[in-house]
Amino acid sequence: MKFCSNCGGQIHQLIPAGDNRLRHVCSQCGAIYYQNPRIIAGCLPIWEEQVLLCRRAIEPRLGFWTLPAGFMENGETLEQAAARETHEEACARVRNLSLYTLFDLPHINQVYMLFRAELVDLDFSAGEESLDVRLFHEHEIPWSELAFPTIGRTLECYFSDRHHHQFPVRNEPLAALRGHYKKTT
Ligand SMILES: [Zn+2]
């Protein structure tokens, strides 16, 4: 950012008194514009043996398959954000959400938090940000056409955990995603 949204003054980068990081600071009114990681909340919607994926209608990764997920908004809980994104992208309703995977992506300042969720019914369709929405059995997953490593890793965890009927919360290091960066890029 170049200009202050408060007074229109020029923005400079400096370390404010009492701080230890470079910040965007207005040279005129002194307003400090902090930048913090963004939370992406989403769902792994499940119907019997199948999982729901959305084909992206927007960049980045237009045309690739993803789980419904997006930026959390002010004034909502994480779970509300995940359910809202599922409704917006897949016009689907979910229940019994359980936090499942959590990924820190410090290189792009994002934190992914994805829930396992039951689809309420089969009444779903492509929302504005999706080209297509459908259910996949494990053997039908388009592994090479997934939008993001976090999505591939979450699906991999799910199909593995499903054999044991136990779904511990997985807070995984970036290294766990490496294989998916290769598969998806
Ligand atoms: Zn200012």
Tab-separated table of C-alpha atoms and ligand atoms in Angstrom:
chain	number	residue	atom	x	y	z
A	1	MET	CA	0.000	0.000	0.000
A	2	LYS	CA	1.219	3.496	-0.820
A	3	PHE	CA	-1.253	5.885	0.805
A	4	CYS	CA	-2.971	5.994	4.171
A	5	SER	CA	-6.670	5.118	4.077
A	6	ASN	CA	-7.106	7.339	7.125
A	7	CYS	CA	-5.588	10.642	5.909
A	8	GLY	CA	-4.174	10.020	2.412
A	9	GLY	CA	-0.591	10.516	3.648
A	10	GLN	CA	2.326	8.537	2.272
A	11	ILE	CA	3.038	5.110	3.738
A	12	HIS	CA	6.584	4.164	4.691
A	13	GLN	CA	7.989	0.970	6.075
A	14	LEU	CA	9.604	1.340	9.469
A	15	ILE	CA	9.851	-0.364	12.829
A	16	PRO	CA	7.542	1.479	15.251
A	17	ALA	CA	8.760	2.192	18.795
A	18	GLY	CA	8.290	-0.848	20.995
A	19	ASP	CA	7.945	-3.153	17.981
A	20	ASN	CA	10.515	-5.392	16.322
A	21	ARG	CA	9.184	-5.766	12.788
A	22	LEU	CA	8.898	-3.558	9.744
A	23	ARG	CA	5.363	-2.165	9.474
A	24	HIS	CA	3.512	0.030	7.020
A	25	VAL	CA	3.227	3.369	8.827
A	26	CYS	CA	1.623	6.630	7.686
A	27	SER	CA	4.194	9.443	7.626
A	28	GLN	CA	1.456	11.990	8.291
A	29	CYS	CA	-0.931	10.641	10.964
A	30	GLY	CA	1.157	7.746	12.267
A	31	ALA	CA	-1.471	5.057	11.598
A	32	ILE	CA	0.100	1.584	11.580
A	33	TYR	CA	-1.197	-0.969	9.054
A	34	TYR	CA	-0.496	-4.426	10.462
A	35	GLN	CA	-0.500	-7.385	8.111
A	36	ASN	CA	-1.295	-10.769	9.599
A	37	PRO	CA	-1.867	-14.277	8.246
A	38	ARG	CA	-5.259	-15.063	6.804
A	39	ILE	CA	-7.327	-18.048	7.864
A	40	ILE	CA	-8.855	-20.269	5.222
A	41	ALA	CA	-11.720	-22.371	6.552
A	42	GLY	CA	-13.365	-25.188	4.660
A	43	CYS	CA	-15.023	-28.583	4.674
A	44	LEU	CA	-14.434	-32.104	3.528
A	45	PRO	CA	-18.118	-32.921	2.878
A	46	ILE	CA	-18.855	-36.641	3.101
A	47	TRP	CA	-21.766	-38.679	1.778
A	48	GLU	CA	-21.547	-42.395	2.588
A	49	GLU	CA	-18.366	-43.606	0.803
A	50	GLN	CA	-17.948	-40.445	-1.256
A	51	VAL	CA	-16.479	-36.981	-0.792
A	52	LEU	CA	-17.583	-33.767	-2.440
A	53	LEU	CA	-15.187	-31.710	-4.557
A	54	CYS	CA	-15.679	-28.442	-6.448
A	55	ARG	CA	-14.056	-27.524	-9.754
A	56	ARG	CA	-12.793	-23.973	-9.485
A	57	ALA	CA	-14.310	-21.293	-11.728
A	58	ILE	CA	-11.800	-18.669	-10.537
A	59	GLU	CA	-8.072	-18.127	-10.445
A	60	PRO	CA	-5.815	-19.272	-8.990
A	61	ARG	CA	-5.996	-22.861	-10.249
A	62	LEU	CA	-9.067	-22.338	-12.434
A	63	GLY	CA	-10.431	-25.692	-13.609
A	64	PHE	CA	-8.771	-27.671	-10.814
A	65	TRP	CA	-10.650	-29.566	-8.118
A	66	THR	CA	-10.770	-28.413	-4.521
A	67	LEU	CA	-12.634	-28.778	-1.256
A	68	PRO	CA	-15.004	-25.888	-0.569
A	69	ALA	CA	-12.949	-23.394	1.448
A	70	GLY	CA	-12.245	-19.695	1.633
A	71	PHE	CA	-11.209	-16.733	3.706
A	72	MET	CA	-12.826	-16.416	7.090
A	73	GLU	CA	-14.854	-13.224	7.568
A	74	ASN	CA	-14.977	-10.940	10.603
A	75	GLY	CA	-17.810	-11.741	12.986
A	76	GLU	CA	-18.072	-15.453	12.310
A	77	THR	CA	-16.697	-18.561	13.977
A	78	LEU	CA	-14.342	-20.912	12.192
A	79	GLU	CA	-17.089	-23.499	11.894
A	80	GLN	CA	-19.545	-20.943	10.492
A	81	ALA	CA	-16.937	-19.885	7.945
A	82	ALA	CA	-16.413	-23.485	6.818
A	83	ALA	CA	-20.155	-24.117	6.473
A	84	ARG	CA	-20.706	-20.791	4.693
A	85	GLU	CA	-17.977	-21.467	2.151
A	86	THR	CA	-19.461	-24.913	1.514
A	87	HIS	CA	-22.817	-23.337	0.867
A	88	GLU	CA	-21.384	-20.611	-1.378
A	89	GLU	CA	-19.193	-22.872	-3.517
A	90	ALA	CA	-21.272	-26.054	-3.600
A	91	CYS	CA	-24.768	-24.869	-2.565
A	92	ALA	CA	-24.514	-27.718	-0.050
A	93	ARG	CA	-25.571	-27.952	3.570
A	94	VAL	CA	-23.344	-29.754	6.088
A	95	ARG	CA	-23.674	-30.857	9.709
A	96	ASN	CA	-21.578	-32.453	12.464
A	97	LEU	CA	-18.425	-30.545	11.569
A	98	SER	CA	-15.214	-31.808	13.214
A	99	LEU	CA	-11.898	-30.006	12.868
A	100	TYR	CA	-9.624	-32.308	10.907
A	101	THR	CA	-6.559	-30.786	9.210
A	102	LEU	CA	-4.609	-27.649	10.042
A	103	PHE	CA	-1.751	-26.391	7.894
A	104	ASP	CA	0.525	-23.419	8.485
A	105	LEU	CA	1.696	-21.901	5.206
A	106	PRO	CA	4.068	-19.164	6.420
A	107	HIS	CA	5.540	-18.627	2.931
A	108	ILE	CA	2.161	-17.293	1.738
A	109	ASN	CA	0.862	-16.058	5.117
A	110	GLN	CA	-2.080	-18.430	5.274
A	111	VAL	CA	-3.425	-20.943	7.767
A	112	TYR	CA	-5.730	-23.668	6.447
A	113	MET	CA	-8.304	-25.210	8.785
A	114	LEU	CA	-10.491	-27.906	7.282
A	115	PHE	CA	-13.384	-29.774	8.893
A	116	ARG	CA	-14.811	-33.203	8.204
A	117	ALA	CA	-18.552	-32.724	7.693
A	118	GLU	CA	-21.631	-34.767	6.807
A	119	LEU	CA	-23.589	-33.673	3.773
A	120	VAL	CA	-27.196	-33.186	4.895
A	121	ASP	CA	-28.637	-34.333	1.552
A	122	LEU	CA	-27.800	-34.608	-2.134
A	123	ASP	CA	-29.186	-31.190	-2.929
A	124	PHE	CA	-25.981	-29.483	-4.127
A	125	SER	CA	-24.834	-27.642	-7.255
A	126	ALA	CA	-22.096	-25.365	-8.510
A	127	GLY	CA	-22.015	-21.992	-6.795
A	128	GLU	CA	-20.663	-18.840	-8.451
A	129	GLU	CA	-17.027	-19.773	-7.836
A	130	SER	CA	-17.398	-23.351	-9.120
A	131	LEU	CA	-17.692	-24.845	-12.600
A	132	ASP	CA	-18.881	-28.206	-11.311
A	133	VAL	CA	-19.532	-29.985	-8.036
A	134	ARG	CA	-19.660	-33.737	-7.644
A	135	LEU	CA	-19.126	-36.696	-5.362
A	136	PHE	CA	-16.073	-38.919	-5.742
A	137	HIS	CA	-15.256	-42.388	-4.527
A	138	GLU	CA	-11.642	-42.821	-3.430
A	139	HIS	CA	-10.618	-44.460	-6.716
A	140	GLU	CA	-12.142	-41.580	-8.719
A	141	ILE	CA	-10.225	-38.728	-7.030
A	142	PRO	CA	-8.445	-36.648	-9.717
A	143	TRP	CA	-5.160	-36.532	-7.800
A	144	SER	CA	-3.241	-34.764	-10.582
A	145	GLU	CA	-5.977	-32.158	-10.979
A	146	LEU	CA	-6.295	-30.989	-7.385
A	147	ALA	CA	-5.971	-27.251	-6.847
A	148	PHE	CA	-3.728	-27.124	-3.772
A	149	PRO	CA	-1.375	-29.398	-1.799
A	150	THR	CA	-3.483	-28.853	1.350
A	151	ILE	CA	-6.454	-30.419	-0.443
A	152	GLY	CA	-4.503	-33.454	-1.629
A	153	ARG	CA	-3.007	-34.027	1.798
A	154	THR	CA	-6.414	-33.740	3.529
A	155	LEU	CA	-7.935	-36.306	1.174
A	156	GLU	CA	-4.966	-38.612	1.647
A	157	CYS	CA	-5.324	-38.390	5.456
A	158	TYR	CA	-9.042	-39.038	5.235
A	159	PHE	CA	-8.859	-42.153	3.076
A	160	SER	CA	-6.090	-43.497	5.297
A	161	ASP	CA	-7.870	-42.715	8.593
A	162	ARG	CA	-11.120	-44.145	7.284
A	163	HIS	CA	-9.647	-47.652	7.441
A	164	HIS	CA	-9.276	-47.278	11.221
A	165	HIS	CA	-12.494	-45.290	11.774
A	166	GLN	CA	-10.439	-42.771	13.719
A	167	PHE	CA	-9.878	-39.199	12.611
A	168	PRO	CA	-7.396	-37.419	14.876
A	169	VAL	CA	-6.854	-33.703	14.233
A	170	ARG	CA	-3.769	-33.397	12.079
A	171	ASN	CA	-1.626	-30.323	12.439
A	172	GLU	CA	0.946	-31.142	9.809
A	173	PRO	CA	4.249	-29.555	8.876
A	174	LEU	CA	4.831	-28.208	5.377
A	175	ALA	CA	6.976	-31.233	4.626
A	176	ALA	CA	3.818	-33.367	4.631
A	177	LEU	CA	2.633	-31.376	1.609
A	178	ARG	CA	5.772	-31.772	-0.480
A	179	GLY	CA	4.557	-34.819	-2.375
A	180	HIS	CA	1.445	-32.902	-3.339
A	181	TYR	CA	3.373	-29.917	-4.633
A	182	LYS	CA	4.979	-32.357	-7.084
A	183	LYS	CA	1.675	-33.943	-8.012
A	184	THR	CA	-0.195	-30.708	-8.483
A	185	THR	CA	2.292	-28.382	-10.141
B	1	ZN	ZN	-2.419	8.777	7.731
